[in-house]
Coordinates of C-alpha atoms and ligand atoms in Angstrom, one line a residue:
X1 CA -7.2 22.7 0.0
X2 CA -7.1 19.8 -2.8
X3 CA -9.7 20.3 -5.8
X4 CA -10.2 16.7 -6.0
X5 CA -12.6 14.3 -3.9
X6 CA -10.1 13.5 -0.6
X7 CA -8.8 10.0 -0.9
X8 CA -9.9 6.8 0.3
X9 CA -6.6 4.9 -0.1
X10 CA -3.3 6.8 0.4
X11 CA 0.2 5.8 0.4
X12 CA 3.4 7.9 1.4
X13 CA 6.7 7.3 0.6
X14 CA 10.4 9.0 -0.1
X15 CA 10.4 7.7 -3.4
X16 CA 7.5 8.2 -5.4
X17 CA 6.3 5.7 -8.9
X18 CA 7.5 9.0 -11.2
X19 CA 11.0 10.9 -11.4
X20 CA 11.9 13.7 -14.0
X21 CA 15.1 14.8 -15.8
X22 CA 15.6 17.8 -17.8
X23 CA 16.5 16.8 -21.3
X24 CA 17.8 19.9 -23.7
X25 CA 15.8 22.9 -24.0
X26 CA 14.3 22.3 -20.7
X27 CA 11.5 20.0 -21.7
X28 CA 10.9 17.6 -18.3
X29 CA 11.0 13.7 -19.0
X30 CA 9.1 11.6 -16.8
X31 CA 10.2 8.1 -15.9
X32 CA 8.2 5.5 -14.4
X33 CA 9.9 3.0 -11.3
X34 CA 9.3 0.0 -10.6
X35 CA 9.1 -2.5 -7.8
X36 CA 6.7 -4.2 -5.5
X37 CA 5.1 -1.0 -4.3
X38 CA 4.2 -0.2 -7.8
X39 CA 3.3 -3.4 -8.6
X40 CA 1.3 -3.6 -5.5
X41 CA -0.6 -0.4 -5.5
X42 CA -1.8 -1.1 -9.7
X43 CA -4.2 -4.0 -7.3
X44 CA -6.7 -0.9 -6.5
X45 CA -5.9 1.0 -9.5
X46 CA -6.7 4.9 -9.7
X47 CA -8.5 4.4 -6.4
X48 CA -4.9 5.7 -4.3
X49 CA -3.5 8.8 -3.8
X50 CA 0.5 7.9 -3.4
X51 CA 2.3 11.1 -1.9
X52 CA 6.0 11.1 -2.2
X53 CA 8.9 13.9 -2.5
X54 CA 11.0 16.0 -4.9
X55 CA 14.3 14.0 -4.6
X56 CA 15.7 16.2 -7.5
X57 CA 15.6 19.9 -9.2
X58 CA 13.6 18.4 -11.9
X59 CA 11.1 17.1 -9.8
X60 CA 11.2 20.1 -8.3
X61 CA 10.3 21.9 -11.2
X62 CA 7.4 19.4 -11.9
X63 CA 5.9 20.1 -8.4
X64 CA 6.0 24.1 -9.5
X65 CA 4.6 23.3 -12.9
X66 CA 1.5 21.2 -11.3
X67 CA 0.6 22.6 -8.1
X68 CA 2.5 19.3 -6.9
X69 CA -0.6 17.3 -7.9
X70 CA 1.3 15.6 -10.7
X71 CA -0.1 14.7 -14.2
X72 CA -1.3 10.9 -14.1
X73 CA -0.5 10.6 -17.4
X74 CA 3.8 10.6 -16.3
X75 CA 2.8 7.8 -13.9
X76 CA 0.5 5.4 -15.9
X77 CA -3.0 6.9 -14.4
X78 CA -1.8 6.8 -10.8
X79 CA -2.9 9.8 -8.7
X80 CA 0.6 11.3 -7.2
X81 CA 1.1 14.2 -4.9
X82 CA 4.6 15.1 -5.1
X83 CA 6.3 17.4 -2.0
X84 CA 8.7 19.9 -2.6
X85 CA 10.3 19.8 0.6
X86 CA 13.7 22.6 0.9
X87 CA 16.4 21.2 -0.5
X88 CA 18.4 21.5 2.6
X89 CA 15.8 19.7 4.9
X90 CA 15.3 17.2 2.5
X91 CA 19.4 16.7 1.9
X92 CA 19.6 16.3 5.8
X93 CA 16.8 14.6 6.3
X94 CA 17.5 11.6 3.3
X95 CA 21.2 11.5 3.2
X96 CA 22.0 12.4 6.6
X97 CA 19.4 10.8 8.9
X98 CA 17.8 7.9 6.8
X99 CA 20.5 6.6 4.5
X100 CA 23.5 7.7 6.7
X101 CA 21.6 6.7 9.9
X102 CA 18.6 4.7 10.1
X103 CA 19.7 2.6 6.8
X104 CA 23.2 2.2 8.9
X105 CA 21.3 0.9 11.9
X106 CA 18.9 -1.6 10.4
X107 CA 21.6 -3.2 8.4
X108 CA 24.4 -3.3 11.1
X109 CA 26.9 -1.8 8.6
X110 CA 29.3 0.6 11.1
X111 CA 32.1 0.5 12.2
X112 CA 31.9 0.8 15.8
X113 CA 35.0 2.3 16.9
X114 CA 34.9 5.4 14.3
X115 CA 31.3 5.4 13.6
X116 CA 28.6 6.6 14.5
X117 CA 29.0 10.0 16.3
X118 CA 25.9 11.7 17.8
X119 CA 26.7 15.4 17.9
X120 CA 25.6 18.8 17.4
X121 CA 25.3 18.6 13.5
X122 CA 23.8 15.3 13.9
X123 CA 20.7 17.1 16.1
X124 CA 20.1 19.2 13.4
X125 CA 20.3 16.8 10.9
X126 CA 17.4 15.1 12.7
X127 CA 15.7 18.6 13.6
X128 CA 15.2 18.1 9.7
X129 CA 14.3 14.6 9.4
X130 CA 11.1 15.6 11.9
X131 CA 10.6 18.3 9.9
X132 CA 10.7 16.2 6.2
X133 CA 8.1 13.7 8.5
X134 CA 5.6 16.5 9.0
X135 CA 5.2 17.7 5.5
X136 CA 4.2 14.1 4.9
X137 CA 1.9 14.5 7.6
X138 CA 0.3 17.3 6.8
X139 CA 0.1 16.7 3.1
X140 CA -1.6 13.2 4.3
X141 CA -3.7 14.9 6.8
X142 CA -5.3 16.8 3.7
X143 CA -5.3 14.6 1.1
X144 CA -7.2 11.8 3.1
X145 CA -11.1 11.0 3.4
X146 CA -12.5 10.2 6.7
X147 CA -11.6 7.0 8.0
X148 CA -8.9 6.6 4.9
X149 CA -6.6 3.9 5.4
X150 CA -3.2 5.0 4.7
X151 CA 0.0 3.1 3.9
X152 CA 3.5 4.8 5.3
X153 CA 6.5 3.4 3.9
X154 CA 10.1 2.8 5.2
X155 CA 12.5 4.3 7.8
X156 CA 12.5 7.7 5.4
X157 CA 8.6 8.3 7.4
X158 CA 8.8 6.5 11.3
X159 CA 7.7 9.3 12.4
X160 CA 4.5 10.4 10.2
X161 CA 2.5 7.4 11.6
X162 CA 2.0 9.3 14.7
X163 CA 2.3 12.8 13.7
X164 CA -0.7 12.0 11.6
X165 CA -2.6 10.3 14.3
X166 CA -2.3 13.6 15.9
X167 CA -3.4 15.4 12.9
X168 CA -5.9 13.2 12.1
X169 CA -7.7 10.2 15.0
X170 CA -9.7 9.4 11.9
X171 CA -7.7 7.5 9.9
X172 CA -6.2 3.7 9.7
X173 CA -2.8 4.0 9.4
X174 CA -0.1 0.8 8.7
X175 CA 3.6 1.5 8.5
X176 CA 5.6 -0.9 6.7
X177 CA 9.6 -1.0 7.1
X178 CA 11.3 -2.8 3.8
X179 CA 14.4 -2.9 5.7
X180 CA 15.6 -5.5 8.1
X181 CA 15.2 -4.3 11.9
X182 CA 18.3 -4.3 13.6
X183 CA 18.6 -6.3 17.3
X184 CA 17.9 -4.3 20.6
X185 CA 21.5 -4.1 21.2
X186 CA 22.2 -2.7 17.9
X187 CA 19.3 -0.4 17.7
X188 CA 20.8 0.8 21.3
X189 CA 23.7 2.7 19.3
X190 CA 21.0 5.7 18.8
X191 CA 20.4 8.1 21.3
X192 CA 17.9 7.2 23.3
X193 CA 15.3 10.2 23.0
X194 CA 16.0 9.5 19.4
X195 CA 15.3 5.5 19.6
X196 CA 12.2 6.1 21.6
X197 CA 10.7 9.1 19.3
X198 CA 11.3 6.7 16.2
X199 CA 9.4 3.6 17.9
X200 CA 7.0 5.6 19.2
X201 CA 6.6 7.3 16.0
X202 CA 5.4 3.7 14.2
X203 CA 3.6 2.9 17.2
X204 CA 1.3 5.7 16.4
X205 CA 0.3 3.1 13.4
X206 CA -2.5 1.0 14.0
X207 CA -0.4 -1.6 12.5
X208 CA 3.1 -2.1 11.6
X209 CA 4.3 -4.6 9.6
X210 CA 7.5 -6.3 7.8
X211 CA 8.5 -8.5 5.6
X212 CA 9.7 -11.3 7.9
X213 CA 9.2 -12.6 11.2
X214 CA 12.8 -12.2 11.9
X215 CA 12.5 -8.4 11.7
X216 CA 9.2 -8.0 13.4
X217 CA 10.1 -10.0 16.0
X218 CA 13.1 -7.2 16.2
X219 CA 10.9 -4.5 16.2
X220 CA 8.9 -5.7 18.9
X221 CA 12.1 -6.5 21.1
X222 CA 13.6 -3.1 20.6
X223 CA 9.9 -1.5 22.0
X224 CA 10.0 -4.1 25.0
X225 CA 13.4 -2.9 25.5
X226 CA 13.5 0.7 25.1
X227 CA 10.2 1.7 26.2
X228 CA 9.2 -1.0 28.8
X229 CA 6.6 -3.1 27.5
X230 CA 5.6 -4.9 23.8
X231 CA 3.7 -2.6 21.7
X232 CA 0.2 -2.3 22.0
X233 CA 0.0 -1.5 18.0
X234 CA -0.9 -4.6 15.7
X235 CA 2.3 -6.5 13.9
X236 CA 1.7 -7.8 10.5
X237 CA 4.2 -9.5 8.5
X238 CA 3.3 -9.7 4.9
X239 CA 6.7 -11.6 2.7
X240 CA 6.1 -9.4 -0.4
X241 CA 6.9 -12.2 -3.6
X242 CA 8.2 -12.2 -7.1
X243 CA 5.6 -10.7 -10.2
X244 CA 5.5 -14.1 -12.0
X245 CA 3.4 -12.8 -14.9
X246 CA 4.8 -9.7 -15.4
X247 CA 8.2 -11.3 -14.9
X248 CA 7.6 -14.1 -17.8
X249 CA 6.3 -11.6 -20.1
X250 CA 8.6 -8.6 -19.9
X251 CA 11.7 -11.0 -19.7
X252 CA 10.7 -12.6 -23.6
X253 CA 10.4 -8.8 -25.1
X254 CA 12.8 -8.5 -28.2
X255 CA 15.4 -6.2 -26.3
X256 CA 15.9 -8.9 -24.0
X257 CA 16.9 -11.6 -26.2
X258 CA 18.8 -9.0 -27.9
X259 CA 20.5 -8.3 -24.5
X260 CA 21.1 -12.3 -24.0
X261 CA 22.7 -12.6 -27.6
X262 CA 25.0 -10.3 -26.2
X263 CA 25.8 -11.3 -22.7
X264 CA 26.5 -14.8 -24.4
X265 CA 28.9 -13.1 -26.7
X266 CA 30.5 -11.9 -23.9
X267 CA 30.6 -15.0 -21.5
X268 CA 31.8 -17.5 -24.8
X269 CA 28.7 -20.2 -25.8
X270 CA 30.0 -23.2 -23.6
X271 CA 31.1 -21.4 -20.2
X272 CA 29.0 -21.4 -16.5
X273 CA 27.6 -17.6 -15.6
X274 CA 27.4 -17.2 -12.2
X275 CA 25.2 -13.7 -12.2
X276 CA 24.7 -11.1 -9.6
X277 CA 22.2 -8.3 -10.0
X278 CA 22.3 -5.4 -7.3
X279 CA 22.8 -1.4 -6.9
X280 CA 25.9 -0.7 -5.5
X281 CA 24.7 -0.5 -1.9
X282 CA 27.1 -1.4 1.3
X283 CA 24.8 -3.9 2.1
X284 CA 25.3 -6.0 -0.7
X285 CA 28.2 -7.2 0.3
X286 CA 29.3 -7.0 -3.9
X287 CA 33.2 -7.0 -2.7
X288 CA 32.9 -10.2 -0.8
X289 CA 31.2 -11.8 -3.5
X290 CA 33.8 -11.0 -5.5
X291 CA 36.8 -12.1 -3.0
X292 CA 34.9 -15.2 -2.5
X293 CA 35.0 -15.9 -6.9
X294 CA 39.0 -15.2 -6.7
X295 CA 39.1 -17.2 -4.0
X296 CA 37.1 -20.6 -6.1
X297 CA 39.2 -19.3 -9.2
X298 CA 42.7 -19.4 -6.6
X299 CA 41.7 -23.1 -5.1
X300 CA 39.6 -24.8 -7.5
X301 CA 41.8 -24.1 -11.2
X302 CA 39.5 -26.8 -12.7
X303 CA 37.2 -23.5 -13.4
X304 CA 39.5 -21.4 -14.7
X305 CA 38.1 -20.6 -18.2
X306 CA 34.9 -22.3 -17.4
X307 CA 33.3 -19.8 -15.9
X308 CA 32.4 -15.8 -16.2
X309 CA 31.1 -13.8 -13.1
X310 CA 28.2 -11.6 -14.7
X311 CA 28.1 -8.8 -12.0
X312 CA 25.8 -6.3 -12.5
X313 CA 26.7 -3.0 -10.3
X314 CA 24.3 -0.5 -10.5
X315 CA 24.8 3.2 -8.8
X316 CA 23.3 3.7 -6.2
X317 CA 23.0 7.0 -3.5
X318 CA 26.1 8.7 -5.4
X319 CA 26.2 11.9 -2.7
X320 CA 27.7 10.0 -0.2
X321 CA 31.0 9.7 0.0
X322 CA 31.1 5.9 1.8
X323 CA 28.6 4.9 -1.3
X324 CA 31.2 5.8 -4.1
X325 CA 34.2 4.6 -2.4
X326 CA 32.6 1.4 -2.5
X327 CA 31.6 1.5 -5.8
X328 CA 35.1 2.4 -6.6
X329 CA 36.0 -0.7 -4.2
X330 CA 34.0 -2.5 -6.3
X331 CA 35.1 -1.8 -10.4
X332 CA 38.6 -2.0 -8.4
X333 CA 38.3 -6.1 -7.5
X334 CA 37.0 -6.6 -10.4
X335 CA 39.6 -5.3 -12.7
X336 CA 42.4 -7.2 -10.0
X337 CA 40.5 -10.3 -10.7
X338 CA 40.5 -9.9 -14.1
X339 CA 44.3 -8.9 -14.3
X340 CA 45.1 -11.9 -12.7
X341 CA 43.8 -14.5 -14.3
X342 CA 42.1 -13.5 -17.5
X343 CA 43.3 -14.6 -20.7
X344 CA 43.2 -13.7 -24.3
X345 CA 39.9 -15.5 -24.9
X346 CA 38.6 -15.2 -21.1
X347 CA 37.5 -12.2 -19.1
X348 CA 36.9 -13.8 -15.8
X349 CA 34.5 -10.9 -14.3
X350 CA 31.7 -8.7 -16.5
X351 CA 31.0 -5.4 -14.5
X352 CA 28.4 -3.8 -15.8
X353 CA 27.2 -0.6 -14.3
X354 CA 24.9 0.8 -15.9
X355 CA 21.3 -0.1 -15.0
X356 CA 19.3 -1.2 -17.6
X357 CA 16.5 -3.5 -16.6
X358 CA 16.3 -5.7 -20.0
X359 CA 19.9 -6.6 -19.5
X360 CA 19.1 -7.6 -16.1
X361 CA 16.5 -9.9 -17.1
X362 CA 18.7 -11.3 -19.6
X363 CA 21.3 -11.9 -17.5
X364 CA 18.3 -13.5 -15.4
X365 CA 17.6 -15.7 -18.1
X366 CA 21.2 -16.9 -18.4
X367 CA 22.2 -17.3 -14.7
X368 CA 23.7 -20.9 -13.8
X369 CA 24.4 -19.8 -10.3
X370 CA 22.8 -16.6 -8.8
X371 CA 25.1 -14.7 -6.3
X372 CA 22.6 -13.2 -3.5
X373 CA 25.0 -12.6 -0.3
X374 CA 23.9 -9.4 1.1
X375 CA 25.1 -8.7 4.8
X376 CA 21.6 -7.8 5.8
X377 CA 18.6 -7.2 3.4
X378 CA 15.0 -6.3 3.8
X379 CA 14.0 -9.4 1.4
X380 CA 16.0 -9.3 -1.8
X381 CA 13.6 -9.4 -4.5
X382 CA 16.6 -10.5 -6.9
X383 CA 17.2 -14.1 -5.3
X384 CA 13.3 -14.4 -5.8
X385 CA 12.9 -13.2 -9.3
X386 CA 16.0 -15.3 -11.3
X387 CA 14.4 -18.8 -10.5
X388 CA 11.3 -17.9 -12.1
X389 CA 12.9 -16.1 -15.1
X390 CA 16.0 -18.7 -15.7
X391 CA 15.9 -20.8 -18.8
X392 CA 17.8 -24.1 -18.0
X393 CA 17.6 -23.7 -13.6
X394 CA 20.0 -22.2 -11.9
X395 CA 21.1 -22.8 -7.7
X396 CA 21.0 -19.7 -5.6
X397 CA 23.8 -19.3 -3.6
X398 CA 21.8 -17.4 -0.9
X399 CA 22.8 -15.4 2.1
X400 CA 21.0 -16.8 5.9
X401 CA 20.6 -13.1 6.3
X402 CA 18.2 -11.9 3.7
X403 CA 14.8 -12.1 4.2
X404 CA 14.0 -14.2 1.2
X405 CA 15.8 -16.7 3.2
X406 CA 12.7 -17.4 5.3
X407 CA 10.9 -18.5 2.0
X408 CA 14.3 -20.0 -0.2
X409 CA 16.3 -21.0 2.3
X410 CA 15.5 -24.2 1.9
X411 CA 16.1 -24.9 -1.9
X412 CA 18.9 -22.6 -1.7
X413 CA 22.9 -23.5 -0.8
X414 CA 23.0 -21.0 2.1
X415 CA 26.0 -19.2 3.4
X416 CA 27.1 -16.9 6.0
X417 CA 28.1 -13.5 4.2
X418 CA 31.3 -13.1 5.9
X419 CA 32.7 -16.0 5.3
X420 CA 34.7 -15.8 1.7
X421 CA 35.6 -19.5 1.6
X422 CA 32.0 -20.7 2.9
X423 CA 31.0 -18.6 -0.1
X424 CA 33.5 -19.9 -2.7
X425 CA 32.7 -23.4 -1.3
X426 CA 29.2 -22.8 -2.3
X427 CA 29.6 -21.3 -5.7
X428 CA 31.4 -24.5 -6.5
X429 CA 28.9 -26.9 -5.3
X430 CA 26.3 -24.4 -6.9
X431 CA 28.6 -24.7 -10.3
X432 CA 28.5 -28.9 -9.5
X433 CA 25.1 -29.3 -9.4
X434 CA 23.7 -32.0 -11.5
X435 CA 21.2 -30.1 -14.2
X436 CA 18.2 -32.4 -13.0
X437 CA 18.5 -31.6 -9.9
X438 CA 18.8 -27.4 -10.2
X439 CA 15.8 -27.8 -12.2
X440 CA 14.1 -29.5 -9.6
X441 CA 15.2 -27.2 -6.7
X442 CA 14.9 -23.8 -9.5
X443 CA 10.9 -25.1 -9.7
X444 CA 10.7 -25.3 -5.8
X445 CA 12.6 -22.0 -5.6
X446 CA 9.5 -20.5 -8.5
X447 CA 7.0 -21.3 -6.1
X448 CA 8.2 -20.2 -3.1
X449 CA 9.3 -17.0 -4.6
X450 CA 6.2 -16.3 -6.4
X451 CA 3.5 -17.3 -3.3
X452 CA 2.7 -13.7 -2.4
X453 CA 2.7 -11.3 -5.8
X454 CA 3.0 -7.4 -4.9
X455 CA -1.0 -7.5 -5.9
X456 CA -1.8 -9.3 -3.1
X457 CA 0.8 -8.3 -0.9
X458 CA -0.9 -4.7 -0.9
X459 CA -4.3 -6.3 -0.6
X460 CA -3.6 -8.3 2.5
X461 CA -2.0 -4.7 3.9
X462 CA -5.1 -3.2 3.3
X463 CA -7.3 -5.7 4.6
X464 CA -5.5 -6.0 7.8
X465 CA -6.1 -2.4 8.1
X466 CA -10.0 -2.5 7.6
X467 CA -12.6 -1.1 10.0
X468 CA -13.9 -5.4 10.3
X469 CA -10.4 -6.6 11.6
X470 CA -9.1 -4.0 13.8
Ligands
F6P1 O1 15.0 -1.7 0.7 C1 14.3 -0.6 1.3 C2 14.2 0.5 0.3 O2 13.5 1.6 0.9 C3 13.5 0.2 -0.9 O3 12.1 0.1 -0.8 C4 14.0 1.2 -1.8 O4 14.2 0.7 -3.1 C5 15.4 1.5 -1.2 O5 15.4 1.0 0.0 C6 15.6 3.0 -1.2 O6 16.6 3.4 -2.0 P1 16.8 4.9 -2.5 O7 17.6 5.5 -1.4 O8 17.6 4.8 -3.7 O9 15.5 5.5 -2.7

């Protein structure tokens, strides 16, 4: 049983606001995330419980320190339950079923004729991703007041929306997916007992909503194609924006401009930046990028020397193997780049790879062409965030496959993100543009970007959920 009052307002996700490390001596550090979520949830203050899991031995400790019921103080006053699920499960479960699976699917990133293959392992794998979904459940199924509304996030949870129905009639329960959905034909590749238990799984939701209307309207195709008939559970889409305030403030502090002092040290005074922010995820598309800059540096020499590709790299999901090949893949077209055509006083690429969010706002700060080309993305928070923080304008070279193309697209110089010349076409008209009119299209870009902050994101998520509009 919990000590404290059950909650009115819960929201469950892999990834929790708070992560430890053990520094020497054993002492626990907590660190705080960030991201819309967090953003979002600070709306309705200490109000929400947020329940989340041990994705470390740290954390793991934490949770065996506190009961699991965190202290508020790690995560600036926010309430967090934090579930110490067996390492195995939770191994199988995250990096074998949602990153190496579900994450796969939505983003269309096999490759078909090796990959994927459904087997024995793979049934146990997901044996353990049902049972990761019911701790949620039942930690939910405790921790909620009567009639709570609670929030599920992500492919890590489809199925805790109608496990906790089960559990619980009660409740008002909204799933969000931050992730693309992929097309019927796509979503097809999964078994089919396993497609069906994962739609039906969100359809336990009362609602379930996205960030586009591209990827709901994929959801809703995969149920009228898989299971007969469109869902009868509400579809929201809610286009979750840049943090304008927070964004201007944080990007003035003093370790940012001493970040920028030294970015422009790097770059030389009078040279173009084109800058790219991203963790080294598959779906980045970071190596095409980069082919597509050889490619402008190969056919257009005019820039040679005029202009420094700020690529910011930062690891990401480091137990799988495809991850660090990329990121190897990655530091590895760089450094080719580099070798063939630096000079004494010009270093063609900066790789940086080591995240540090100051330098990414610098870098922000400094952009004259952002780089956002993923194959498939969710949103992309990056191509909404740099117009708002840049200093003189900058174009965004965007990708027609993120989701922040629905809002940018049209200020943006769009590209298809397999196509390397397209994309090295469009960094040079990016690099062309005349500086009154990337200030004009970088104040169109603010706007757009910044139309739905995380605050009111949540709020709208919550409303939609309430007894008067169900
Ligand atoms: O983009 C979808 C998303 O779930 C984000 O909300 C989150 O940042 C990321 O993917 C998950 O990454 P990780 O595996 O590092 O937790």
């Amino acid at each position: 049983m919990v000590a404290e009052p059950a909650a009115r307002i819960l929201v469950a996700s892999n990834r929790g606001p708070v992560s430890y490390s053990r520094a020497e001596g054993g002492t626990l550090t907590a660190k705080r995330g960030g991201g819309g979520l967090v953003s979002g949830l600070s709306a309705v203050g200490g109000e929400a419980v947020w329940v989340c899991a041990a994705l470390g031995d740290a954390d793991r400790e934490a949770v065996q320190r506190t009961g699991g019921r965190l202290d508020p103080a790690d995560s600036g006053g926010q309430t967090v339950r934090m579930l110490d699920i067996a390492p195995d499960t939770f191994a199988a479960a995250y990096n074998g079923v949602a990153n190496s699976v579900l994450w796969f699917v939505h983003h269309l990133l096999y490759q078909t004729p090796v990959e994927p293959v459904f087997d024995a392992a793979f049934r146990r794998q997901w044996a353990a991703y049902e049972l990761y979904n019911a701790a949620f459940a039942d930690a939910l199924a405790e921790e909620a007041a009567e009639g709570a509304a609670v929030l599920v996030q992500d492919y890590h949870l489809c199925l805790v929306p109608g496990m906790l129905r089960e559990r619980r009639p009660d409740l008002r329960i909204g799933h969000f997916s931050h992730t693309p959905w992929a097309p019927p034909d796509y979503f097809r590749l999964l078994p089919d007992d396993i497609a069906r238990q994962l739609l039906r799984g969100i359809l336990g939701a009362d609602r379930a909503a996205f960030l586009t209307r591209r990827w709901a309207d994929a959801f809703t195709a995969c149920c009228t194609g898989l299971l007969g008939e469109p869902p009868a559970t509400r579809i929201g889409v809610h286009g979750l924006g840049a943090d304008a305030g927070f964004l201007r403030e944080r990007s003035h502090r003093p370790d940012v401009e001493e970040r920028l002092a030294g970015l422009r040290e790097q770059t030389g005074a009078r040279r173009k930046v084109i800058v790219r922010v991203d963790r080294t995820e598959l779906s980045k598309n970071i190596v095409r990028g980069l082919h597509a800059y050889r490619e402008l540096l190969t056919e257009r020499p005019q820039w040679r020397g005029e202009v420094v590709h700020v690529a910011f790299a930062y690891p990401s999901r480091q137990d799988l193997a495809v991850y660090r090949d990329y990121t190897a893949e990655v530091a590895r077209v760089a450094d080719a780049i580099n070798t063939e055509f630096g000079t004494a006083g010009w270093q063609p690429v900066v790789l940086h790879v080591k995240d540090d969010f100051a330098r990414s706002l610098a870098a922000y700060r400094l952009a004259d062409v952002a780089l956002v080309n993923p194959i498939r993305d969710g949103m992309n928070l990056v191509a909404k965030e740099i117009p708002v923080v840049s200093d003189d304008g900058c174009a965004l070279v965007l990708s027609r496959e993120a989701g922040a193309y629905e809002d940018l697209g049209e200020h943006a110089i769009v590209v298809n993100p397999y196509d390397v010349t397209g994309t090295a076409d469009a960094l040079h008209e990016a690099l062309s543009m005349e500086p009154g009119d990337r200030a004009e299209r970088t104040k169109r870009l603010a706007a757009a970007a910044t139309a739905l902050p995380p605050q009111q994101w949540f709020l709208d998520q919550l409303d939609a959920l309430s007894p008067q509009t169900r």
